[in-house]
Amino acid sequence: MANNVLPPAVSEVCRSLTHRTNLVACEIGIFWLQNEPHTGINRLWHMSHQSNATAQLFNGDLGIRSRVNGYGGGAIAASSEGVFVVSEDQTLHFIRISDGQCSTLTDDRAAYGGLTVDRKGNRVLAVREWKDIDSGVSTSQQALVAVTLTGELEILHCGEDFYSAPALSDDGRNIAWVSWQLPDMPWVRTRLWTADIGSDGRLNNCQIHYAPHEASIQQPVFMGQSLWVISDHEGWWQPWQVDYSQGGGGWSSAGETPQLDHANAPWQLGESHHCVLPGAHWARVCYRNGTGELWLSGSNHGCIRVAEAYSDFRSLCTAEGYLYAIAKSASHLDAVLRIDPVTGCVSVLAGGEKALPGYEISLPSNFGVSGLDGNAQCRQGFYYSPVSDTAKAPPLILIAHGGPTSAAYPVFNPQVQFWCHRGFAVAEVNYRGSTGFGRDFRLSLTGCWGEADVDDMSRAADSLVAAGMADKDKVFIQGRSSGGYTALMALSESDRYAAGASLYGVTDPLQLRQATHRFESGYLDWLLGDPDGHGQRWKDRTPRLRATAINTPVIFFQGGLDKVVVPEQTRDMVEAMRGNGQSPELHWFETEGHGFIQEKSQVRMLEALHTFYLKHSQDPVNPW
């Protein structure tokens, strides 16, 4: 076990991960957000092109985070004079680089995200979300807006339920964005818009450009005056050029593009999985068997893959002739990369530290899971073996990722390493509905939530047990958010699990349908069908109503400030189980929301989980 006899302490594990996100670049440097592990607060970091020195910008107490749609994204945008940011309280600010002065631009109790600098108009464009009170009922509304450096706000476009981050042409005369309407989610069906920007900054000639077939369109990008998007109307999220000068908008493919997803589910605003390189070349990310690859096209060597040591890439952007990206790997922390698009040479500008230095890292191995149709493709996951070799098959923690329209990626997760250093194996499963495996696989969860995902998790468990990679009597299942729902449904369907854990998981979809935020208000109907026409299905797939069918121990974790899976979900489930004579454990975190960001909360959660799993192992793992 490297140089250490004992595994890393739980507090050491919880403070070992530094997230770096939302990278943007301009002529004065690059900017990104970096979280403080002990608080979870995002701080703004900067590096100029003239020096490779990195520094936290604006050292005041300014946490940065967008809360549009509940998941945010696009909380910073850089100009030649400074950077626009959205603070934790959703106020929009401008920080001037020359002297660090921070100006407040808004104070309207609205949330902002998807920031894009309009250089020609000397302003920032954004998605604005606010509460509209009509007849005493408060509902959320969105619009595409512009905010000047003096705080003047103008609505550019409204009337759609949801908006994505806008994109501008190089000359600032054209704009493109994506919108969608309830009950759709942005990975099901969206609409592409373009407009001209007049001399007064207002939009003219607004047009919708429909894809040849039903599609989820995302991430519009201009190459000069040419417009490119990522669309899945042919079955995969792939790059397409759109002739927006025509009323109908002609669509052209990028040529020999592999049948792979070139983006993931747009839960957040401002995602960037492709960008234009100097000389009309491209950088693009694609996902193969759950792993992200970064490819450059049009280089001296044709199409080449770069940064092969990394397994996921976000926030692609360019400045001063270089490509920049946030890169993740299984053994190191998030890295800010600079890549020479001509040579493919990669430099780490910030981050990239070895994860848990002094300790061995359990690396993921890819495994397939056969379905009823005998097709192992897509039903895929990542297996992490215990750090210490043992003669016997290890206990296994089977993890259902959240979303459920999301995915498990082979990137460093300190909590996975926590288990591997304590004698457990961990398996993360990309069940049906996961992203990165094409449109059909992603939409295969339609009406099948609590069934298809549960079946795939069970098959993964059986497959790993049969391969000798897990002890059949010590298989535990856990999940966060929707993954908690999957875990609870799995526990109610089978006795193959020794115990389970729900981390702020969904327990009553119908109740949640009435209480969740607007962004996901139509999601549950897509996952389970219209409750008026499929009432029995909703009842059959409600963990709270199936409490008597759960005969194994369960532990629950819930944040009191959760606005996505509201706290009543967990409280009612625990009461239902106790009413049936069961003894579930409940751990409450009053100051946490949807996802625990405070180090003390993460420590408390892992300690409780470890004690719980040891308690319910027939032959307890050595607790060190």
Coordinates of C-alpha atoms in Angstrom, one line a residue:
M1 CA 0.0 0.0 0.0
A2 CA 2.6 2.5 -1.2
N3 CA 4.6 3.9 1.7
N4 CA 1.8 3.7 4.2
V5 CA 0.5 0.8 6.3
L6 CA -2.8 2.4 7.2
P7 CA -5.3 3.8 4.6
P8 CA -5.7 7.6 4.3
A9 CA -7.8 9.0 7.1
V10 CA -11.4 10.0 6.1
S11 CA -10.6 13.7 6.6
E12 CA -7.6 13.4 4.3
V13 CA -9.8 11.7 1.7
C14 CA -12.4 14.4 1.8
R15 CA -10.0 17.3 1.4
S16 CA -8.1 15.5 -1.4
L17 CA -10.3 16.7 -4.3
T18 CA -10.0 20.1 -5.8
H19 CA -12.5 20.8 -8.6
R20 CA -11.5 23.1 -11.4
T21 CA -14.3 24.2 -13.7
N22 CA -15.7 26.9 -16.0
L23 CA -12.4 27.7 -17.8
V24 CA -12.6 30.7 -20.1
A25 CA -9.8 32.4 -22.1
C26 CA -9.3 35.8 -23.8
E27 CA -6.4 38.0 -24.8
I28 CA -5.4 39.0 -21.3
G29 CA -5.3 35.4 -19.9
I30 CA -7.3 32.5 -18.8
F31 CA -9.7 32.3 -15.9
W32 CA -11.3 29.3 -14.1
L33 CA -13.2 28.4 -10.9
Q34 CA -11.5 26.4 -8.2
N35 CA -13.2 25.1 -5.1
E36 CA -12.0 25.2 -1.6
P37 CA -12.2 21.5 -0.4
H38 CA -12.9 22.5 3.2
T39 CA -15.8 24.8 2.4
G40 CA -16.9 23.8 -1.1
I41 CA -16.8 27.5 -2.1
N42 CA -15.7 28.4 -5.7
R43 CA -13.0 31.0 -6.1
L44 CA -11.8 32.7 -9.2
W45 CA -8.3 32.0 -10.5
H46 CA -6.3 33.7 -13.2
M47 CA -3.2 33.2 -15.3
S48 CA -1.9 35.8 -17.7
H49 CA -0.4 34.9 -21.1
Q50 CA 2.8 36.8 -20.3
S51 CA 3.6 34.7 -17.2
N52 CA 2.8 31.2 -16.1
A53 CA 2.1 32.4 -12.5
T54 CA -1.4 31.5 -11.3
A55 CA -3.2 33.4 -8.6
Q56 CA -6.6 33.7 -7.0
L57 CA -8.3 36.8 -8.3
F58 CA -10.2 39.1 -6.0
N59 CA -9.3 37.8 -2.6
G60 CA -12.5 39.1 -1.0
D61 CA -15.2 36.8 0.3
L62 CA -16.7 36.3 -3.1
G63 CA -17.9 32.7 -3.8
I64 CA -18.9 32.2 -7.5
R65 CA -21.7 29.9 -8.6
S66 CA -24.7 30.1 -10.9
R67 CA -27.9 28.6 -9.8
V68 CA -29.9 28.8 -13.0
N69 CA -32.0 25.6 -13.4
G70 CA -30.7 24.5 -10.0
Y71 CA -27.4 23.2 -11.6
G72 CA -25.9 26.5 -12.9
G73 CA -23.0 26.7 -15.3
G74 CA -21.4 29.6 -17.2
A75 CA -20.8 31.6 -14.1
I76 CA -17.8 33.6 -15.5
A77 CA -17.0 35.3 -18.8
A78 CA -13.8 37.2 -19.7
S79 CA -13.2 40.4 -21.7
S80 CA -10.1 42.5 -22.5
E81 CA -10.6 44.6 -19.4
G82 CA -11.8 42.1 -16.8
V83 CA -14.2 39.3 -16.0
F84 CA -17.9 39.0 -15.3
V85 CA -18.9 36.7 -12.5
V86 CA -22.0 35.5 -10.8
S87 CA -21.7 35.4 -7.0
E88 CA -23.3 32.8 -4.7
D89 CA -26.3 35.1 -4.1
Q90 CA -26.7 35.3 -7.9
T91 CA -25.6 38.9 -8.1
L92 CA -23.8 39.8 -11.4
H93 CA -20.4 41.5 -10.9
F94 CA -17.5 42.8 -13.0
I95 CA -13.9 42.5 -11.7
R96 CA -11.5 44.9 -13.4
I97 CA -8.1 43.3 -14.0
S98 CA -6.0 46.5 -13.8
D99 CA -6.8 47.2 -10.2
G100 CA -9.0 44.3 -9.0
Q101 CA -12.0 46.6 -8.4
C102 CA -15.3 44.7 -8.2
S103 CA -18.5 46.4 -9.5
T104 CA -22.0 45.2 -8.8
L105 CA -24.1 45.2 -11.9
T106 CA -27.4 43.7 -10.7
D107 CA -29.5 43.6 -7.6
D108 CA -32.8 42.1 -8.8
R109 CA -33.2 38.8 -7.0
A110 CA -32.7 36.9 -10.2
A111 CA -30.3 34.1 -11.1
Y112 CA -27.8 34.4 -13.9
G113 CA -25.8 31.9 -15.9
G114 CA -24.4 31.0 -19.3
L115 CA -22.4 34.3 -19.5
T116 CA -21.0 35.3 -22.8
V117 CA -19.1 38.6 -23.5
D118 CA -20.4 40.8 -26.2
R119 CA -17.3 42.7 -27.1
K120 CA -18.9 44.9 -29.8
G121 CA -21.7 45.9 -27.4
N122 CA -19.3 46.2 -24.4
R123 CA -21.7 44.1 -22.3
V124 CA -22.4 40.6 -21.1
L125 CA -25.1 38.3 -22.4
A126 CA -26.7 35.8 -20.0
V127 CA -29.6 33.5 -19.2
R128 CA -31.7 35.2 -16.5
E129 CA -34.1 33.3 -14.3
W130 CA -36.5 35.0 -11.9
K131 CA -39.7 34.3 -10.0
D132 CA -42.8 35.7 -11.7
I133 CA -45.6 36.1 -9.2
D134 CA -49.0 35.9 -10.9
S135 CA -52.3 35.7 -8.9
G136 CA -50.3 34.8 -5.8
V137 CA -48.6 31.8 -7.5
S138 CA -44.8 32.1 -7.9
T139 CA -43.3 30.5 -11.0
S140 CA -39.9 30.6 -12.5
Q141 CA -39.3 32.4 -15.9
Q142 CA -36.3 32.7 -18.1
A143 CA -35.1 35.1 -20.8
L144 CA -32.0 35.9 -22.8
V145 CA -30.7 39.3 -21.6
A146 CA -27.8 41.7 -21.9
V147 CA -26.2 43.7 -19.0
T148 CA -23.9 46.7 -19.6
L149 CA -21.0 47.7 -17.4
T150 CA -23.2 50.3 -15.8
G151 CA -25.8 47.7 -14.9
E152 CA -28.4 48.5 -17.5
L153 CA -30.4 45.3 -18.3
E154 CA -32.2 44.6 -21.6
I155 CA -34.3 41.5 -22.5
L156 CA -33.1 40.3 -25.9
H157 CA -35.5 37.3 -26.2
C158 CA -38.2 35.7 -24.1
G159 CA -41.2 33.4 -24.4
E160 CA -39.3 30.1 -24.3
D161 CA -39.4 28.0 -21.1
F162 CA -35.6 27.6 -21.0
Y163 CA -32.5 29.0 -22.7
S164 CA -28.9 27.9 -23.2
A165 CA -25.8 30.0 -23.2
P166 CA -25.7 32.2 -26.4
A167 CA -22.8 32.2 -28.9
L168 CA -21.7 35.2 -31.0
S169 CA -20.0 35.4 -34.4
D170 CA -16.5 36.9 -34.6
D171 CA -17.8 40.3 -35.8
G172 CA -20.5 40.4 -33.1
R173 CA -23.3 40.8 -35.7
N174 CA -24.9 37.3 -35.3
I175 CA -26.0 35.3 -32.3
A176 CA -27.2 31.7 -31.9
W177 CA -28.7 30.0 -28.9
V178 CA -30.8 26.9 -28.0
S179 CA -34.1 26.8 -26.2
W180 CA -36.5 24.1 -25.1
Q181 CA -40.1 23.9 -23.8
L182 CA -41.7 21.9 -21.0
P183 CA -42.1 19.0 -20.5
D184 CA -38.9 18.3 -22.5
M185 CA -35.4 18.1 -21.0
P186 CA -32.5 19.5 -23.1
W187 CA -31.2 16.1 -24.0
V188 CA -34.6 15.1 -25.5
R189 CA -35.7 17.9 -27.8
T190 CA -34.4 21.5 -28.3
R191 CA -34.6 24.3 -30.9
L192 CA -31.8 26.2 -32.5
W193 CA -32.2 29.9 -32.9
T194 CA -30.3 32.6 -34.8
A195 CA -30.7 36.4 -35.0
D196 CA -29.0 39.5 -36.2
I197 CA -27.7 42.0 -33.7
G198 CA -28.6 45.6 -34.7
S199 CA -26.6 48.7 -34.1
D200 CA -28.8 49.3 -31.1
G201 CA -27.9 45.9 -29.6
R202 CA -31.3 44.5 -30.1
L203 CA -32.1 41.2 -32.0
N204 CA -33.6 41.2 -35.5
N205 CA -34.7 38.5 -37.8
C206 CA -35.0 35.8 -35.1
Q207 CA -35.3 32.4 -36.7
I208 CA -35.7 28.8 -35.7
H209 CA -33.6 26.2 -37.5
Y210 CA -35.1 22.7 -37.2
A211 CA -32.8 19.6 -37.5
P212 CA -33.8 17.1 -40.2
H213 CA -35.2 14.8 -37.5
E214 CA -36.1 15.2 -33.9
A215 CA -33.0 16.2 -32.0
S216 CA -31.3 17.5 -28.9
I217 CA -29.1 20.3 -30.2
Q218 CA -26.5 22.0 -28.1
Q219 CA -23.3 24.1 -28.0
P220 CA -23.7 26.4 -31.0
V221 CA -20.3 27.8 -32.1
F222 CA -19.4 30.2 -34.9
M223 CA -16.4 29.7 -37.2
G224 CA -16.2 33.1 -38.8
Q225 CA -19.7 33.4 -40.1
S226 CA -20.3 29.7 -40.3
L227 CA -22.4 28.1 -37.5
W228 CA -21.7 24.8 -36.0
V229 CA -23.7 22.8 -33.4
I230 CA -23.7 19.4 -31.8
S231 CA -26.9 17.5 -32.7
D232 CA -28.1 13.9 -32.2
H233 CA -30.7 13.8 -35.0
E234 CA -28.7 10.9 -36.7
G235 CA -28.4 9.0 -33.4
W236 CA -25.3 10.4 -31.9
W237 CA -24.3 13.9 -30.6
Q238 CA -22.1 14.9 -33.6
P239 CA -20.9 18.1 -35.1
W240 CA -23.1 19.7 -37.8
Q241 CA -22.8 22.9 -39.8
V242 CA -26.0 24.9 -40.2
D243 CA -26.7 27.3 -43.1
Y244 CA -28.6 29.8 -41.1
S245 CA -28.8 32.2 -44.0
Q246 CA -31.6 30.0 -45.4
G247 CA -35.1 30.1 -44.1
G248 CA -35.1 26.4 -43.5
G249 CA -31.4 26.2 -42.6
G250 CA -29.4 23.5 -44.5
W251 CA -27.6 20.9 -42.3
S252 CA -24.2 19.4 -43.3
S253 CA -22.2 16.8 -41.4
A254 CA -18.5 17.3 -40.5
G255 CA -17.5 14.4 -42.7
E256 CA -16.0 11.2 -41.4
T257 CA -17.1 11.7 -37.8
P258 CA -17.2 8.5 -35.7
Q259 CA -20.5 7.3 -34.4
L260 CA -19.8 8.4 -30.9
D261 CA -21.3 11.1 -28.6
H262 CA -19.3 14.3 -28.9
A263 CA -20.9 15.8 -25.8
N264 CA -22.6 14.8 -22.6
A265 CA -26.0 15.7 -21.1
P266 CA -26.4 19.5 -20.8
W267 CA -27.3 19.6 -17.2
Q268 CA -25.4 22.9 -16.9
L269 CA -25.1 26.0 -19.0
G270 CA -22.0 26.9 -20.9
E271 CA -20.6 23.4 -21.6
S272 CA -17.9 23.3 -24.3
H273 CA -16.9 20.1 -25.9
H274 CA -15.8 21.5 -29.2
C275 CA -14.1 24.8 -30.3
V276 CA -12.5 26.4 -33.3
L277 CA -8.7 26.4 -33.6
P278 CA -6.6 28.8 -35.6
G279 CA -6.7 28.0 -39.4
A280 CA -10.3 26.8 -39.3
H281 CA -9.4 23.6 -37.5
W282 CA -11.2 22.0 -34.7
A283 CA -10.8 20.5 -31.2
R284 CA -13.5 18.0 -30.3
V285 CA -14.2 15.6 -27.4
C286 CA -15.8 12.2 -28.0
Y287 CA -16.8 9.5 -25.6
R288 CA -15.8 5.9 -26.3
N289 CA -16.9 3.2 -23.8
G290 CA -17.5 5.9 -21.2
T291 CA -14.1 7.5 -21.6
G292 CA -13.5 11.0 -23.0
E293 CA -11.0 11.5 -25.8
L294 CA -9.7 14.8 -27.1
W295 CA -9.1 15.0 -30.9
L296 CA -7.6 17.8 -33.1
S297 CA -8.6 17.9 -36.7
G298 CA -6.8 19.7 -39.5
S299 CA -3.3 19.5 -37.9
N300 CA -0.1 18.7 -39.8
H301 CA -0.8 15.1 -39.0
G302 CA -4.4 15.0 -40.0
C303 CA -6.8 14.1 -37.2
I304 CA -4.9 13.2 -34.0
R305 CA -5.7 12.3 -30.5
V306 CA -3.9 14.3 -27.8
A307 CA -3.6 14.3 -24.0
E308 CA -4.2 10.6 -23.9
A309 CA -3.3 10.4 -20.2
Y310 CA -6.7 12.0 -19.4
S311 CA -10.2 10.5 -19.5
D312 CA -12.5 13.5 -19.6
F313 CA -12.4 17.0 -21.0
R314 CA -14.5 20.1 -20.3
S315 CA -14.4 23.9 -21.1
L316 CA -12.6 23.8 -24.4
C317 CA -11.5 27.3 -25.4
T318 CA -8.8 29.1 -27.4
A319 CA -6.6 32.3 -27.0
E320 CA -3.3 33.5 -28.4
G321 CA -3.1 30.5 -30.8
Y322 CA -3.5 27.8 -28.1
L323 CA -6.2 25.4 -27.0
Y324 CA -7.1 25.3 -23.3
A325 CA -9.2 22.7 -21.4
I326 CA -10.0 21.3 -18.0
A327 CA -8.9 17.7 -18.1
K328 CA -9.6 14.8 -15.6
S329 CA -7.9 11.5 -15.0
A330 CA -8.2 8.5 -12.8
S331 CA -5.0 9.2 -10.8
H332 CA -4.6 13.0 -10.7
L333 CA -6.6 16.1 -9.8
D334 CA -8.3 18.3 -12.4
A335 CA -5.7 20.0 -14.6
V336 CA -5.8 23.2 -16.6
L337 CA -4.1 22.2 -19.9
R338 CA -2.5 24.3 -22.7
I339 CA -2.2 22.4 -26.0
D340 CA -0.3 23.5 -29.1
P341 CA -2.8 22.7 -31.9
V342 CA 0.1 22.3 -34.4
T343 CA 2.3 19.9 -32.5
G344 CA -0.2 18.5 -30.0
C345 CA 2.2 19.3 -27.2
V346 CA 0.5 19.4 -23.8
S347 CA 1.5 21.6 -20.9
V348 CA -0.1 21.5 -17.4
L349 CA -0.6 25.1 -16.3
A350 CA -2.4 24.5 -13.0
G351 CA -3.6 21.5 -11.0
G352 CA -2.9 18.0 -12.2
E353 CA -1.5 17.1 -8.8
K354 CA -1.1 13.4 -8.0
A355 CA -4.1 12.3 -6.1
L356 CA -3.6 11.1 -2.5
P357 CA 0.2 11.4 -2.7
G358 CA 1.9 8.6 -0.8
Y359 CA -1.0 6.2 -1.3
E360 CA -1.7 3.7 -4.1
I361 CA -4.6 4.6 -6.4
S362 CA -7.0 1.9 -7.5
L363 CA -7.4 2.4 -11.3
P364 CA -10.6 1.6 -13.1
S365 CA -11.1 -1.3 -15.4
N366 CA -13.8 -1.4 -18.0
F367 CA -16.4 -4.2 -17.8
G368 CA -19.5 -5.1 -19.9
V369 CA -22.9 -6.3 -18.8
S370 CA -25.1 -8.5 -20.9
G371 CA -28.7 -7.6 -21.2
L372 CA -31.8 -9.7 -22.0
D373 CA -31.0 -9.2 -25.7
G374 CA -27.5 -10.6 -25.2
N375 CA -25.9 -7.3 -26.3
A376 CA -23.2 -6.3 -23.9
Q377 CA -22.5 -3.0 -25.8
C378 CA -23.3 0.1 -23.7
R379 CA -24.3 -1.8 -20.6
Q380 CA -20.9 -0.9 -19.2
G381 CA -19.2 0.2 -16.1
F382 CA -15.9 0.8 -14.3
Y383 CA -14.6 -1.6 -11.6
Y384 CA -12.1 -0.6 -8.9
S385 CA -10.4 -3.4 -7.0
P386 CA -9.3 -3.2 -3.4
V387 CA -5.8 -1.8 -3.0
S388 CA -4.7 -4.8 -0.9
D389 CA -4.8 -8.2 -2.7
T390 CA -6.9 -10.8 -0.9
A391 CA -7.3 -14.5 -1.6
K392 CA -11.1 -14.2 -1.4
A393 CA -13.5 -12.3 -3.6
P394 CA -13.9 -8.8 -2.0
P395 CA -17.1 -7.1 -0.8
L396 CA -18.5 -4.9 -3.5
I397 CA -20.2 -1.5 -3.4
L398 CA -22.3 -1.1 -6.5
I399 CA -22.9 2.6 -7.3
A400 CA -25.8 3.9 -9.4
H401 CA -24.9 7.3 -10.8
G402 CA -27.3 10.3 -10.5
G403 CA -29.3 12.0 -13.2
P404 CA -30.4 9.4 -14.2
T405 CA -29.5 11.0 -17.6
S406 CA -25.9 11.3 -16.7
A407 CA -22.9 8.9 -16.6
A408 CA -20.1 7.4 -14.6
Y409 CA -16.6 8.4 -15.9
P410 CA -13.2 6.9 -15.1
V411 CA -11.9 9.9 -13.2
F412 CA -10.5 10.3 -9.7
N413 CA -13.1 10.1 -7.0
P414 CA -11.7 10.2 -3.5
Q415 CA -14.7 8.4 -2.0
V416 CA -14.1 5.5 -4.3
Q417 CA -10.5 5.3 -3.2
F418 CA -11.7 5.5 0.5
W419 CA -13.5 2.1 -0.1
C420 CA -10.7 0.5 -2.1
H421 CA -8.2 1.3 0.8
R422 CA -10.6 -0.4 3.2
G423 CA -10.9 -3.7 1.4
F424 CA -13.9 -3.0 -0.7
A425 CA -14.3 -3.2 -4.5
V426 CA -16.4 -0.5 -6.2
A427 CA -18.3 -0.7 -9.4
E428 CA -19.9 2.3 -11.2
V429 CA -22.5 1.2 -13.8
N430 CA -23.6 3.0 -16.9
Y431 CA -27.1 1.5 -17.0
R432 CA -29.6 2.1 -19.7
G433 CA -30.4 5.9 -19.9
S434 CA -26.8 6.9 -19.4
T435 CA -25.2 9.4 -21.7
G436 CA -22.2 8.8 -24.0
F437 CA -23.7 5.8 -25.7
G438 CA -26.0 7.4 -28.3
R439 CA -29.5 8.8 -28.4
D440 CA -31.3 5.4 -28.5
F441 CA -29.6 4.2 -25.4
R442 CA -30.1 7.5 -23.6
L443 CA -33.8 7.6 -24.4
S444 CA -34.3 3.9 -23.6
L445 CA -35.1 4.9 -20.1
T446 CA -38.3 6.6 -21.3
G447 CA -41.1 5.2 -19.1
C448 CA -38.8 2.5 -17.8
W449 CA -37.2 4.2 -14.8
G450 CA -37.0 1.9 -11.8
E451 CA -37.1 -1.1 -14.1
A452 CA -34.4 -0.9 -16.8
D453 CA -31.8 0.8 -14.6
V454 CA -32.6 -1.7 -11.7
D455 CA -32.2 -4.7 -14.1
D456 CA -28.9 -3.4 -15.4
M457 CA -27.5 -2.8 -11.9
S458 CA -28.6 -6.4 -10.8
R459 CA -27.0 -7.9 -13.9
A460 CA -23.8 -6.0 -13.2
A461 CA -23.7 -7.4 -9.7
D462 CA -24.3 -10.9 -10.9
S463 CA -21.7 -10.6 -13.6
L464 CA -19.0 -9.4 -11.2
V465 CA -19.9 -12.1 -8.7
A466 CA -19.7 -14.8 -11.4
A467 CA -16.3 -13.4 -12.5
G468 CA -14.9 -13.8 -8.9
M469 CA -14.7 -10.0 -8.6
A470 CA -17.2 -9.7 -5.7
D471 CA -18.4 -11.8 -2.8
K472 CA -22.0 -12.8 -3.5
D473 CA -22.9 -12.3 0.2
K474 CA -21.4 -8.9 0.5
V475 CA -22.8 -6.8 -2.3
F476 CA -24.0 -3.4 -1.3
I477 CA -25.8 -0.9 -3.5
Q478 CA -25.9 2.9 -3.1
G479 CA -26.7 6.0 -5.1
R480 CA -27.1 9.7 -4.9
S481 CA -30.2 11.6 -6.0
S482 CA -31.9 9.5 -8.7
G483 CA -29.2 6.9 -8.0
G484 CA -30.7 6.6 -4.6
Y485 CA -34.0 5.9 -6.2
T486 CA -32.5 3.1 -8.3
A487 CA -30.8 1.6 -5.2
L488 CA -34.1 1.6 -3.2
M489 CA -36.0 0.1 -6.1
A490 CA -33.3 -2.6 -6.4
L491 CA -33.5 -3.4 -2.7
S492 CA -37.3 -3.8 -3.1
E493 CA -36.9 -6.1 -6.1
S494 CA -34.2 -8.4 -4.9
D495 CA -32.6 -9.9 -1.8
R496 CA -29.2 -10.2 -3.6
Y497 CA -27.9 -7.1 -1.7
A498 CA -26.5 -7.3 1.8
A499 CA -27.6 -3.6 2.5
G500 CA -28.1 -0.3 0.7
A501 CA -27.7 3.4 1.0
S502 CA -29.7 6.3 -0.3
L503 CA -27.9 9.7 -0.5
Y504 CA -30.6 12.3 -0.8
G505 CA -32.5 9.9 -3.1
V506 CA -35.9 10.1 -4.6
T507 CA -38.5 8.0 -2.7
D508 CA -41.8 9.2 -4.0
P509 CA -41.8 10.4 -7.6
L510 CA -45.4 11.6 -7.5
Q511 CA -44.8 13.7 -4.4
L512 CA -41.6 15.0 -6.0
R513 CA -43.4 15.9 -9.2
Q514 CA -45.5 18.4 -7.2
A515 CA -42.5 19.9 -5.3
T516 CA -39.4 19.8 -7.5
H517 CA -38.1 22.9 -9.3
R518 CA -39.3 23.9 -12.8
F519 CA -36.3 22.6 -14.7
E520 CA -37.2 19.0 -13.9
S521 CA -40.9 19.4 -13.6
G522 CA -41.5 17.4 -16.8
Y523 CA -38.7 15.0 -16.3
L524 CA -40.6 12.5 -14.1
D525 CA -43.4 12.2 -16.6
W526 CA -40.8 11.3 -19.2
L527 CA -39.2 8.7 -16.9
L528 CA -42.4 7.1 -15.8
G529 CA -45.2 8.2 -18.2
D530 CA -48.1 10.5 -17.6
P531 CA -49.4 9.6 -14.1
D532 CA -53.0 10.0 -15.3
G533 CA -52.5 7.2 -17.9
H534 CA -50.0 5.2 -16.0
G535 CA -51.1 5.5 -12.4
Q536 CA -50.4 1.9 -11.5
R537 CA -46.8 2.2 -12.9
W538 CA -46.2 5.1 -10.6
K539 CA -47.4 3.2 -7.6
D540 CA -45.4 0.1 -8.5
R541 CA -42.2 2.2 -8.8
T542 CA -42.6 4.3 -5.7
P543 CA -40.0 3.1 -3.1
R544 CA -42.1 4.6 -0.2
L545 CA -45.0 2.4 -1.2
R546 CA -42.8 -0.6 -1.5
A547 CA -41.2 -0.2 2.0
T548 CA -42.5 -3.6 3.1
A549 CA -40.7 -5.2 0.3
I550 CA -37.3 -4.1 1.5
N551 CA -35.9 -6.7 3.8
T552 CA -32.3 -5.6 4.0
P553 CA -30.8 -2.8 6.1
V554 CA -30.8 0.7 4.6
I555 CA -29.1 3.9 5.6
F556 CA -30.2 7.4 4.5
F557 CA -28.5 10.8 4.2
Q558 CA -30.3 14.0 3.6
G559 CA -29.6 17.7 3.4
G560 CA -32.1 20.0 5.0
L561 CA -31.7 22.7 2.3
D562 CA -32.1 20.4 -0.7
K563 CA -34.4 22.0 -3.3
V564 CA -34.0 19.3 -5.9
V565 CA -35.0 16.2 -4.0
V566 CA -36.8 17.9 -1.2
P567 CA -36.1 16.7 2.4
E568 CA -39.7 15.3 2.8
Q569 CA -38.7 12.6 0.4
T570 CA -36.2 11.0 2.8
R571 CA -38.2 11.7 5.9
D572 CA -41.4 10.1 4.6
M573 CA -39.5 7.0 3.4
V574 CA -37.8 6.5 6.8
E575 CA -41.2 6.9 8.6
A576 CA -42.8 4.3 6.2
M577 CA -40.1 1.8 6.9
R578 CA -40.2 2.4 10.7
G579 CA -44.0 2.0 10.5
N580 CA -43.4 -1.5 9.1
G581 CA -41.2 -2.5 11.9
Q582 CA -37.9 -1.8 10.1
S583 CA -34.9 0.1 11.5
P584 CA -33.4 2.3 8.9
E585 CA -30.6 4.7 9.8
L586 CA -31.1 8.4 9.1
H587 CA -28.3 11.0 9.0
W588 CA -29.6 14.6 8.7
F589 CA -27.4 17.5 7.5
E590 CA -29.4 20.7 8.2
T591 CA -27.1 23.1 6.3
E592 CA -26.5 21.0 3.2
G593 CA -28.3 21.1 -0.1
H594 CA -28.4 18.7 -3.0
G595 CA -24.9 17.3 -2.7
F596 CA -22.8 17.7 0.4
I597 CA -20.0 20.3 -0.2
Q598 CA -18.7 20.9 3.4
E599 CA -15.8 18.7 4.4
K600 CA -17.2 18.0 7.8
S601 CA -20.4 16.7 6.2
Q602 CA -18.5 14.4 3.8
V603 CA -16.4 13.1 6.7
R604 CA -19.5 12.3 8.8
M605 CA -21.2 10.6 5.8
L606 CA -18.3 8.3 5.0
E607 CA -17.7 7.4 8.6
A608 CA -21.3 6.5 9.0
L609 CA -21.4 4.5 5.7
H610 CA -18.2 2.6 6.7
T611 CA -19.6 1.6 10.1
F612 CA -22.9 0.6 8.4
Y613 CA -21.3 -1.6 5.8
L614 CA -19.0 -3.3 8.3
K615 CA -21.9 -3.9 10.6
H616 CA -23.9 -5.7 7.9
S617 CA -21.1 -7.8 6.4
Q618 CA -21.3 -11.4 7.4
D619 CA -17.5 -11.5 7.8
P620 CA -16.6 -7.9 8.5
V621 CA -13.8 -6.4 6.5
N622 CA -10.6 -5.5 8.4
P623 CA -11.5 -2.0 9.8
W624 CA -7.9 -1.1 10.2

